[in-house]
Coordinates of C-alpha atoms in Angstrom, one line a residue:
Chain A
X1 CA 29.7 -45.5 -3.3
X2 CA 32.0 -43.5 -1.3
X3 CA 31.7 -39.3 -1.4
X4 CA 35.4 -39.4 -2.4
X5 CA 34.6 -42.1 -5.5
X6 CA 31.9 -40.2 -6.3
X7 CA 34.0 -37.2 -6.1
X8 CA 36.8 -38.0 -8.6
X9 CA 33.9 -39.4 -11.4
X10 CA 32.3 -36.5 -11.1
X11 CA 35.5 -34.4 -11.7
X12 CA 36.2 -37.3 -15.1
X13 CA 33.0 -36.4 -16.2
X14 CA 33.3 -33.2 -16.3
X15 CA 36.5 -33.7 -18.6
X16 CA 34.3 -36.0 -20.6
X17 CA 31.6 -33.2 -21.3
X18 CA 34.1 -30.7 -22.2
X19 CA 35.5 -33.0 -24.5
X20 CA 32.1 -34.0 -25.9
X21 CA 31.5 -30.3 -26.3
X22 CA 34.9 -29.8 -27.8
X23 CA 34.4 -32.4 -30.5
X24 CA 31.0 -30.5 -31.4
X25 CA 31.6 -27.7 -31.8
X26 CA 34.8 -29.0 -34.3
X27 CA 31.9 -30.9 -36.2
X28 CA 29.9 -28.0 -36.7
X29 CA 32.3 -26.6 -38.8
X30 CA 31.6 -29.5 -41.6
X31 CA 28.4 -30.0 -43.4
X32 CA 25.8 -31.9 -41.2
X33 CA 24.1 -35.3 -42.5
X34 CA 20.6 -34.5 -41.0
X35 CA 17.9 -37.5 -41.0
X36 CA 14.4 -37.8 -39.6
X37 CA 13.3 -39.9 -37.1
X38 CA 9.5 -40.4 -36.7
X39 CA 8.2 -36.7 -38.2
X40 CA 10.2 -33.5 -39.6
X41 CA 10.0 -32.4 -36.6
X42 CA 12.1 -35.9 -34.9
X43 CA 15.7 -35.6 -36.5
X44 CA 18.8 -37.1 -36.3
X45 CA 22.3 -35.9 -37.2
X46 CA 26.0 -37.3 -37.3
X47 CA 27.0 -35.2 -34.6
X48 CA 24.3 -37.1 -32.6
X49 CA 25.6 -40.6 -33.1
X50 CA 29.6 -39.7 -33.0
X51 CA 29.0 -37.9 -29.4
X52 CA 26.9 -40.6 -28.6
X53 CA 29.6 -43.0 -29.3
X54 CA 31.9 -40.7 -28.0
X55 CA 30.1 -40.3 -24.4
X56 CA 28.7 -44.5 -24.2
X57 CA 32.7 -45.4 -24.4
X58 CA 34.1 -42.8 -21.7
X59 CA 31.6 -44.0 -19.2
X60 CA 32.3 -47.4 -20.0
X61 CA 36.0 -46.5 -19.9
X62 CA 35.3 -44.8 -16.1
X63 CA 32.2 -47.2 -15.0
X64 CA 32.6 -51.5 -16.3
X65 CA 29.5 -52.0 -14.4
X66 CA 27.4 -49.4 -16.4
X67 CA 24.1 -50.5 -17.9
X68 CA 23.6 -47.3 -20.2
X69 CA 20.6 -46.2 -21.6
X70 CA 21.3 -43.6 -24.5
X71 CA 18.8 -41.9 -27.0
X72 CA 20.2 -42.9 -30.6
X73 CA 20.6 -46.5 -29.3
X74 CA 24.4 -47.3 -29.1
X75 CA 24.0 -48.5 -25.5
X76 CA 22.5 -51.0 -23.9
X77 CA 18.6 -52.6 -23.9
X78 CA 18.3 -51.0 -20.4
X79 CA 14.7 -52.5 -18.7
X80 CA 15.9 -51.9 -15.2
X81 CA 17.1 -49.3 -13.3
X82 CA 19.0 -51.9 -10.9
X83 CA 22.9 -51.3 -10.2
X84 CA 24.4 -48.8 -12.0
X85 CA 22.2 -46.5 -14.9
X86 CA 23.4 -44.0 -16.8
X87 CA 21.4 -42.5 -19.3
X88 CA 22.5 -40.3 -22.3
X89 CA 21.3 -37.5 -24.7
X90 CA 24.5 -37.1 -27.2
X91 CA 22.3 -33.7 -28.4
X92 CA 19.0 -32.7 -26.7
X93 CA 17.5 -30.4 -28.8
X94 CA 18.2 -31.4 -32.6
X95 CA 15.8 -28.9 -34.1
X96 CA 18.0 -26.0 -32.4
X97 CA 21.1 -27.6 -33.1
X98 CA 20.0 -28.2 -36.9
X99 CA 18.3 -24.6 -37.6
X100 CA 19.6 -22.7 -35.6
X101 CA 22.9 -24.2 -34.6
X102 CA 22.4 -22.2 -31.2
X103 CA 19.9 -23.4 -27.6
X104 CA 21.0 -27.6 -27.8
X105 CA 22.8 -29.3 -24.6
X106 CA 24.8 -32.6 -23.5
X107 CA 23.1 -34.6 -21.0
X108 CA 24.3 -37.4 -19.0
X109 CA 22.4 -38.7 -15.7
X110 CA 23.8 -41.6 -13.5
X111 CA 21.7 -43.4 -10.8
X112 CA 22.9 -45.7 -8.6
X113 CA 20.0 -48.8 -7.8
X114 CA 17.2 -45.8 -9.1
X115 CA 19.1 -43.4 -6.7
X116 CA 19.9 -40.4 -8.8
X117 CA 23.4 -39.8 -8.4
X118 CA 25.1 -37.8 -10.9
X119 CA 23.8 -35.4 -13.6
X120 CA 25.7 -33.1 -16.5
X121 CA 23.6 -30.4 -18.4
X122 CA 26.2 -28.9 -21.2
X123 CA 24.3 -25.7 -23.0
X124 CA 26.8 -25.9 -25.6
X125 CA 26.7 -22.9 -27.1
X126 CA 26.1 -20.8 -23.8
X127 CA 29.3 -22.6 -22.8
X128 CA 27.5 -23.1 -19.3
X129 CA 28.0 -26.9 -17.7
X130 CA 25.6 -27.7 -14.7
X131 CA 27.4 -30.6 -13.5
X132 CA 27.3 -32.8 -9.9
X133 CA 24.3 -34.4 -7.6
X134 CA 23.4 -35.0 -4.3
X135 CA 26.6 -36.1 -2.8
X136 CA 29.0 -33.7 -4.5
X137 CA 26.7 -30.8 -4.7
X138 CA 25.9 -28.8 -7.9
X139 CA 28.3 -26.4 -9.8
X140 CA 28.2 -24.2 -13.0
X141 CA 31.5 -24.3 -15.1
X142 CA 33.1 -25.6 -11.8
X143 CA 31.9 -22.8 -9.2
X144 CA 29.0 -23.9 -6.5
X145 CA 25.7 -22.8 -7.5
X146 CA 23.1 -21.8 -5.3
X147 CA 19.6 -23.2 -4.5
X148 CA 16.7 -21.0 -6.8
X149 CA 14.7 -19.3 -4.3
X150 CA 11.4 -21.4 -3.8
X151 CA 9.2 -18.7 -5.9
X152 CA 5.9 -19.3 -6.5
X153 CA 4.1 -20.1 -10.2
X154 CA 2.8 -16.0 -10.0
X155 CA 6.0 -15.0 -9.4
X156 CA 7.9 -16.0 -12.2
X157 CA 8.1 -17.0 -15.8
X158 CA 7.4 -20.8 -16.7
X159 CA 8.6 -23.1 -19.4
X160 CA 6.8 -24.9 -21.6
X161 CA 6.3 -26.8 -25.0
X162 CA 4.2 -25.9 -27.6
X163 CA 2.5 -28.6 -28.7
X164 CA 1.0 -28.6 -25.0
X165 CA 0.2 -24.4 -24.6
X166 CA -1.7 -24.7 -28.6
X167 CA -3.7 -28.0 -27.4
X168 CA -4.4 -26.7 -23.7
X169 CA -2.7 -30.5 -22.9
X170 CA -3.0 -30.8 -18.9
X171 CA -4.5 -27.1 -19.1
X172 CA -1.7 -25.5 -19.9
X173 CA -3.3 -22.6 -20.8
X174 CA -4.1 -22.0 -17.3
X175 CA -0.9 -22.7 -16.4
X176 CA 0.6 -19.7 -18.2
X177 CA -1.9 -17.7 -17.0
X178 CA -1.1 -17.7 -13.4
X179 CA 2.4 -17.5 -14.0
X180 CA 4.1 -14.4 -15.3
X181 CA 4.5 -15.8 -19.0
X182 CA 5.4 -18.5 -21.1
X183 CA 9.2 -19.1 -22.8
X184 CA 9.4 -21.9 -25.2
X185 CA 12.9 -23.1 -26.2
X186 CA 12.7 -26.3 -27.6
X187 CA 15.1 -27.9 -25.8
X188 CA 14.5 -29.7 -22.2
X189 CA 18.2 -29.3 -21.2
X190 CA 18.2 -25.9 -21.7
X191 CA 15.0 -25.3 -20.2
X192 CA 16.0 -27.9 -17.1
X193 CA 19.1 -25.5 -16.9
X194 CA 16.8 -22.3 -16.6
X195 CA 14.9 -23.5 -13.4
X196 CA 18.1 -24.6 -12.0
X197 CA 19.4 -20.8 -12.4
X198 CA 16.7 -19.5 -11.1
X199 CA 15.3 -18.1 -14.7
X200 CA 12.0 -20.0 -14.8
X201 CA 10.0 -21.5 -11.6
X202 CA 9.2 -24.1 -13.9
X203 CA 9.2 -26.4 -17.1
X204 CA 6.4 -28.6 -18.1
X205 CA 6.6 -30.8 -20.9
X206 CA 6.4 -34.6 -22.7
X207 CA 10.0 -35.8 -22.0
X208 CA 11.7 -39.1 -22.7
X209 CA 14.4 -40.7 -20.1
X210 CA 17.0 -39.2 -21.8
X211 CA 15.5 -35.5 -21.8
X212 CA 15.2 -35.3 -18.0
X213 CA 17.6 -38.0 -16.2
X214 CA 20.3 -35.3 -15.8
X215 CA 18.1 -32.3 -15.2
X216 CA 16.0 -35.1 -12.3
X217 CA 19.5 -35.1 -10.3
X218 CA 20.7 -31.5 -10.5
X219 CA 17.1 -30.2 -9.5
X220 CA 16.8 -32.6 -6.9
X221 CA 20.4 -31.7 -5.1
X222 CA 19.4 -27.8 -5.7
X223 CA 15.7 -28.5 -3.6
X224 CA 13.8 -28.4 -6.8
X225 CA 11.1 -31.2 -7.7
X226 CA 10.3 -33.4 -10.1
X227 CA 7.3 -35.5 -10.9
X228 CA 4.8 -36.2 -12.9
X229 CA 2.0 -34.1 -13.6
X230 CA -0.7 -35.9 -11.2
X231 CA 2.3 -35.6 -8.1
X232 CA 3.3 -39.6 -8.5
X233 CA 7.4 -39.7 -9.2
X234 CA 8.9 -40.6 -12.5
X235 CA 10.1 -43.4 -13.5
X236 CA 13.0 -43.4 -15.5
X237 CA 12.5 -45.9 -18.2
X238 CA 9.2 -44.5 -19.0
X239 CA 8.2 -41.3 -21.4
X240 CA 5.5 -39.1 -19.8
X241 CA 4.9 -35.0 -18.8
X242 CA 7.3 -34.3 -16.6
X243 CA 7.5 -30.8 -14.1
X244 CA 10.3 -29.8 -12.6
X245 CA 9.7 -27.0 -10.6
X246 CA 10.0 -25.2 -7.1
X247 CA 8.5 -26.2 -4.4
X248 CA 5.6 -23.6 -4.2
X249 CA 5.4 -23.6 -7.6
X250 CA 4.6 -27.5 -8.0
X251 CA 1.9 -27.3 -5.7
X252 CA 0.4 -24.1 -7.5
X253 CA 0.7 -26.6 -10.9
X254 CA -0.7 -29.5 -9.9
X255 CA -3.7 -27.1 -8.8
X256 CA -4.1 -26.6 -11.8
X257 CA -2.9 -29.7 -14.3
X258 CA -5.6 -31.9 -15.3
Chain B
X1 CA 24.0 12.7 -45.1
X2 CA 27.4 11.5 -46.4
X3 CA 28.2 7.9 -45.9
X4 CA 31.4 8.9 -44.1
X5 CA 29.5 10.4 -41.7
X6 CA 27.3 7.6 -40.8
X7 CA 30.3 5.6 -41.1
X8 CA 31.2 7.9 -38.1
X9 CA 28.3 8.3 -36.5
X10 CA 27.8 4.4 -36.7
X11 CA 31.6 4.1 -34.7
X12 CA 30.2 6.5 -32.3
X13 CA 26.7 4.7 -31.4
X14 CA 28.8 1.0 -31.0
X15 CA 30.5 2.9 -28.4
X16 CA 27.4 4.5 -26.9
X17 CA 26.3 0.9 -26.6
X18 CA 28.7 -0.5 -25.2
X19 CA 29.0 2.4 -22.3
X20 CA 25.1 1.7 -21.8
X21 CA 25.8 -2.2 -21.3
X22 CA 28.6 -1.7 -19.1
X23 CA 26.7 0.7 -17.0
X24 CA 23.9 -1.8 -17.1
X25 CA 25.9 -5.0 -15.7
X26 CA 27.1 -2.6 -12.5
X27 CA 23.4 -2.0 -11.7
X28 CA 22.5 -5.4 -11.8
X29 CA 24.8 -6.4 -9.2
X30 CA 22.9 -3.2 -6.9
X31 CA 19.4 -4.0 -5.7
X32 CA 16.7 -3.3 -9.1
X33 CA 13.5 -1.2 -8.0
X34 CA 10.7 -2.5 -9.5
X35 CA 7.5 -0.6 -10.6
X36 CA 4.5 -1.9 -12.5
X37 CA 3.3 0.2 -15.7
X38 CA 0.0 -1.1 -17.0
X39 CA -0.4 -4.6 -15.6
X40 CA 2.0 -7.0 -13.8
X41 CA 3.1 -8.3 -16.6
X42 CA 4.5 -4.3 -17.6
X43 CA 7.6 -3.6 -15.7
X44 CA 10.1 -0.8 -15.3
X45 CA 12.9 -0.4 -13.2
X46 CA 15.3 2.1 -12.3
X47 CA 17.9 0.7 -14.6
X48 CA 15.7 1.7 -17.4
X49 CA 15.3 4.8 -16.3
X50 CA 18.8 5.5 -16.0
X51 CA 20.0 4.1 -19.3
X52 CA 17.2 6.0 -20.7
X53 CA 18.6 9.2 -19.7
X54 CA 21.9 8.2 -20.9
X55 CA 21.0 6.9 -24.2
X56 CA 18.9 10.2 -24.6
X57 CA 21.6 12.5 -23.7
X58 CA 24.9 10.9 -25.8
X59 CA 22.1 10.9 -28.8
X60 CA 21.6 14.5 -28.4
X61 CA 25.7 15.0 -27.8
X62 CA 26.6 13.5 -31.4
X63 CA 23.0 14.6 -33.0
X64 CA 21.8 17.9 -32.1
X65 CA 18.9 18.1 -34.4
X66 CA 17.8 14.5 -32.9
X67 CA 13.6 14.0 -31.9
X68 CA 13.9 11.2 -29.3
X69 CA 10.9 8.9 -29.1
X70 CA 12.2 6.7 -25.9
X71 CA 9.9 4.1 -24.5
X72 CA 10.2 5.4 -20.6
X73 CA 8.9 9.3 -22.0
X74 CA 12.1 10.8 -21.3
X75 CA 13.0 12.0 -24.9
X76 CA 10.7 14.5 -26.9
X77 CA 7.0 14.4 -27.8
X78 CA 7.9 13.2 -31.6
X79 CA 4.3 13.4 -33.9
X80 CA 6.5 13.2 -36.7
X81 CA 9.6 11.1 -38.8
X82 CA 10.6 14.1 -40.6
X83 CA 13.8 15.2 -39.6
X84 CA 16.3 12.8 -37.6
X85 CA 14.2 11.2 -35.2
X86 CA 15.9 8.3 -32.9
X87 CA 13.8 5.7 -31.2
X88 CA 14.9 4.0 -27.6
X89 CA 14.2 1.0 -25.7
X90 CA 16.5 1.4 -22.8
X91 CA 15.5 -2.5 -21.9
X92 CA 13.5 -4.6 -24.0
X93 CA 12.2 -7.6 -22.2
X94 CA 11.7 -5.9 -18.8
X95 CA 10.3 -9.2 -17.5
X96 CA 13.4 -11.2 -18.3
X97 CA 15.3 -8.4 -16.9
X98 CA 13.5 -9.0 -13.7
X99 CA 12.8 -12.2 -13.0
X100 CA 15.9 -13.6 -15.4
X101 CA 18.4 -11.2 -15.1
X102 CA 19.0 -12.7 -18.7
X103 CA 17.4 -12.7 -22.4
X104 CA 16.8 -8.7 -22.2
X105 CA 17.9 -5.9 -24.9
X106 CA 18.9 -2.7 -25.1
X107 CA 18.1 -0.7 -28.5
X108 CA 17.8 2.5 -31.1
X109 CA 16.9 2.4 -34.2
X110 CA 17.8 6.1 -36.4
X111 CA 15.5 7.5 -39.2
X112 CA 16.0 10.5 -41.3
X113 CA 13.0 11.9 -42.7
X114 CA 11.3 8.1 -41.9
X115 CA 14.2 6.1 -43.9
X116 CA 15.7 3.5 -41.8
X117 CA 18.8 4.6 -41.3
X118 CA 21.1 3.6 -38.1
X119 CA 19.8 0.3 -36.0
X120 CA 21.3 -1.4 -32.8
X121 CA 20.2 -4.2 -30.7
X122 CA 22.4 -5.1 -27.8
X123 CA 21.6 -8.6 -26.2
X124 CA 23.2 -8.0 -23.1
X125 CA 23.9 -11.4 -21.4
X126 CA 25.1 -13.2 -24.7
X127 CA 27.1 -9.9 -25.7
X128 CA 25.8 -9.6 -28.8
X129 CA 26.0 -6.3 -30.3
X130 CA 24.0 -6.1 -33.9
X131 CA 25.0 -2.9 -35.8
X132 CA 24.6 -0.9 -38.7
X133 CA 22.3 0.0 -41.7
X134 CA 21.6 0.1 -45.5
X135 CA 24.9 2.4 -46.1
X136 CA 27.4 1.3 -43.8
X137 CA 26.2 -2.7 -43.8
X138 CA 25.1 -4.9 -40.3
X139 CA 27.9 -6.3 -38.5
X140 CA 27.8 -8.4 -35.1
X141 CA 30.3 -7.6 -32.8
X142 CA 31.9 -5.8 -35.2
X143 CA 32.3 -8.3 -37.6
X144 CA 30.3 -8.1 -41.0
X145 CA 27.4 -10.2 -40.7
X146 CA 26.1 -12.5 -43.4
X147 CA 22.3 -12.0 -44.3
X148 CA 20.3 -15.2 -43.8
X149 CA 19.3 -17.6 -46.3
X150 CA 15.7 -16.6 -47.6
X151 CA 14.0 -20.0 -46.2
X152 CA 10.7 -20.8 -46.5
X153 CA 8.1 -20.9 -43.2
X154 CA 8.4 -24.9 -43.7
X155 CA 11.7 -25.0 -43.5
X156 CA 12.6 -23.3 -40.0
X157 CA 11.4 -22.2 -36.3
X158 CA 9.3 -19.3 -36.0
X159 CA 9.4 -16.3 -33.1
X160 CA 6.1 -15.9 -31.4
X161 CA 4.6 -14.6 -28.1
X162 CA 2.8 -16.7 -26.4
X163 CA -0.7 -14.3 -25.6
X164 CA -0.8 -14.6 -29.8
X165 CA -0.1 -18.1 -29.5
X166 CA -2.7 -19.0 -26.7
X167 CA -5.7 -17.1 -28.0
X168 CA -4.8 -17.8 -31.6
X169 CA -4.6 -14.1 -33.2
X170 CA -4.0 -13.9 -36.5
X171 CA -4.1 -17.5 -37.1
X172 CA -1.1 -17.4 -34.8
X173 CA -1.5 -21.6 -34.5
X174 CA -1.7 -22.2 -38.1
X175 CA 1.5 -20.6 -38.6
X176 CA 3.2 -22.4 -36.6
X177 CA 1.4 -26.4 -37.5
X178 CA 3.1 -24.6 -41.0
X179 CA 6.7 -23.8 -39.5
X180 CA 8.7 -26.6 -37.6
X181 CA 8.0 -25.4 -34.3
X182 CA 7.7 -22.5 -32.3
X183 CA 9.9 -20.2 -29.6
X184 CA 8.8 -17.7 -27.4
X185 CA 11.6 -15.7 -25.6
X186 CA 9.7 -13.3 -24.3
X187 CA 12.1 -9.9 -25.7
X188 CA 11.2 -8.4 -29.5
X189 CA 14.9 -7.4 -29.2
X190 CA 16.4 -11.0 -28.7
X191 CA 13.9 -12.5 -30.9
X192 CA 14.3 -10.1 -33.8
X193 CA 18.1 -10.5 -33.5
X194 CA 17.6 -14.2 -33.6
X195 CA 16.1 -13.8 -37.4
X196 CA 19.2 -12.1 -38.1
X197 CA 21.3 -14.3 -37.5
X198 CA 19.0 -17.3 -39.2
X199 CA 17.9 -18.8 -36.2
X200 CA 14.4 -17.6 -36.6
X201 CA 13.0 -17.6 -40.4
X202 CA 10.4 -14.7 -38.8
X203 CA 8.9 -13.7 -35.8
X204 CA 5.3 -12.1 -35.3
X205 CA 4.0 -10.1 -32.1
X206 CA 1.9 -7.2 -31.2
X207 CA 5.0 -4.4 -31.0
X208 CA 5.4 -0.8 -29.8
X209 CA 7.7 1.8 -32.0
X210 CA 10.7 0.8 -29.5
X211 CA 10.5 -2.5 -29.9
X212 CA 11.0 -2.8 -33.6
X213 CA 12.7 0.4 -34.7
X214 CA 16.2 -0.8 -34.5
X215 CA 15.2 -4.7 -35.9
X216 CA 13.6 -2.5 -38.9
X217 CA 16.9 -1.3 -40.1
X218 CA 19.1 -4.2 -39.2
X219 CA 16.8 -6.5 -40.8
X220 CA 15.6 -4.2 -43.7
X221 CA 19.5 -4.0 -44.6
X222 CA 20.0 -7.8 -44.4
X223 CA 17.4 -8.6 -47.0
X224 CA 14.7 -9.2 -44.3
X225 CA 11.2 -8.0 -44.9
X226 CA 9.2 -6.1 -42.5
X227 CA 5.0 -5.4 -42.8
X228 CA 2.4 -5.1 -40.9
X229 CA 0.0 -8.8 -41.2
X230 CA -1.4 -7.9 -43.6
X231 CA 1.6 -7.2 -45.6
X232 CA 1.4 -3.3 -45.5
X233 CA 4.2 -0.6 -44.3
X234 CA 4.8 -0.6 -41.2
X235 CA 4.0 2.8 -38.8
X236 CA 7.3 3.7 -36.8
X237 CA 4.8 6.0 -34.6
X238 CA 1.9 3.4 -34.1
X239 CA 1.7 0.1 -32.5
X240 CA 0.6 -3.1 -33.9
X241 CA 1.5 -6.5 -34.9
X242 CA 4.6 -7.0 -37.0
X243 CA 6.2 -9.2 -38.9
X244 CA 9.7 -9.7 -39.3
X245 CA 11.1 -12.4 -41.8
X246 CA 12.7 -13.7 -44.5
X247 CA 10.8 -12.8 -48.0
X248 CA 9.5 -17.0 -48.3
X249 CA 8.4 -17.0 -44.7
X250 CA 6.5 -13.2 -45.1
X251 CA 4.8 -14.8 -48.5
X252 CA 3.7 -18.2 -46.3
X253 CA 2.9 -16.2 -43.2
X254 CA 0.8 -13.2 -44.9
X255 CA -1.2 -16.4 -47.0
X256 CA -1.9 -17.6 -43.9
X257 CA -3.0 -14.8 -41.4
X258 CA -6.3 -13.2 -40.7

């Protein structure tokens, strides 16, 4: 695709975010309908399917070839990542967004033939929008933002999960330790958004598609890396630990990760 | 002293914080000099040192017969809570300060003759002022806020740090397998303030007189419960691990912890 296509979606999409954002916040204001999924700690709301719907249409409305892949299920049985892939959390981050209605993002990732293309993180609440990819560069609320400095792991704080730091998953405990301290936020957008500002030097966690397909572009474009936790690349239509992180601090990682 | 007074004196110490924030930003866009205290993980920086002073001074200005307990030692050696004694953390979350430039807090917490009496936490980046006490009421931003709803442990996240977490003190993991998940923030300041506003139903960590004086009275005033683990008064001139929650989450918490 041309830079100038490329260009003018990414400036729609950027509408379509603040609209999705928009529309969520409105719903906020009215009593939630809050289901779980697979545990009480897997839930689903109203707000998730509406923006769902809400996002799956616009990018249909901007991109007739799209194949999308989206968390609730209102897109399509995606099994390749051939033509044109876009893949969509409506809210990422459900437990913030139920209990604490506070620390949930948007996310929408596009890739082009497995190249990742575009990416959107929305921290709602933070009002902050991490929005473009390699072509178009990567801006905050619209104004360029620049590369994190390639810290290492001991120089900086790293993000994590629980479930991993409490069962030492892929020694995790480790991990913290040779970093300046764990922050746990429960949500992969936000955390994704915090390496991309330069807050954390990294964020290692169990992610699905949908929790790090936007976050896999932005960091990318801003000379951050992703991968899994042995060094192999990701594949997007697979669930897995995923590490975004800076340079230096990937290698001190995968040192470490076992 | 007369409500009206503390109604006065409460107008006064809003402005005092905002002054101290404002003067904070500037020096943030100035190159921060960093010292270590204990450990690398136990920063101070100029900035601290500064608002210190300030904090230290106005307090004297509007209280003349104040004891200052500040964290940086620039107030008095206080032995005692008789008397008006104030207690400062010019930063709270030096770390995040640092390495984030985000997620920190500035704080004072009032107590005449050991009754909670005034509290402030200031969450600088989010600009987020908590204020207030038992006789003039909390407000956020000047705006009365709402105590939280007295959840159980079960029923909401819980605030934790992640040493506690990692090395399981106090049955740290239990608590949270019994809670729906955990955050670490890494500031007692931002955490605390997060159980007041009922995004946290508690929060547990080992905590120094500064970081819990002013999330005392706030939280104190709001219904909140605040006790040692094993459910005894807290010290305000001792350090130890303290929790801060709703009355359900104390009752689950304190059953649970050893």
């Amino acid at each position: 695709m041309e830079t100038a296509q490329l260009e003018k979606l990414n400036q729609a999409m950027q509408v379509v975010m603040q609209t999705a954002r928009a529309q969520v916040l409105t719903k906020m204001g009215t009593k939630l309908t809050v289901a779980e999924k697979t545990s009480r700690r897997d839930l689903v709301t109203n707000v998730d399917h509406s923006n769902e719907d809400f996002l799956v249409q616009r990018i249909r409305q901007l991109d007739p070839r799209a194949h999308v892949l989206a968390e609730e299920g209102r897109g399509d049985q995606v099994t390749s990542m051939a033509g044109h892939v876009w893949i969509v959390d409506p809210i990422d981050g459900t437990m913030n967004f139920v209990h604490q209605r506070n620390h949930f993002a948007i996310m929408v990732g596009y890739y082009v033939d497995g190249q990742p293309t575009l990416g959107y993180i929305y921290d709602v609440m933070a009002n902050k929008l991490y929005a473009g990819g390699p072509a178009v560069g990567v801006t905050l609320n619209g104004q360029p933002l620049a590369a994190p400095v390639d810290l290492d792991l001991a120089d900086g704080l790293f993000g994590a999960s629980a479930p991993l730091l409490i069962h030492d998953r892929f020694n995790m405990q480790r991990v913290i330790a040779a970093s300046l301290g764990a922050r746990i936020l429960g949500s992969a957008g936000v955390q994704i958004s915090q390496v991309l500002a330069g807050e954390l030097v990294g964020y290692l966690s169990y992610l699905r598609p949908w929790d790090f397909a936007a976050g896999r572009v932005l960091a990318e474009t801003l000379g951050l890396v992703v991968s899994q936790v042995d060094g192999t690349p990701v594949n997007m239509l697979s669930s897995g630990a995923v590490l975004v992180a800076t340079r230096r601090t990937q290698r001190a990682v995968l040192a470490i990760v076992k």
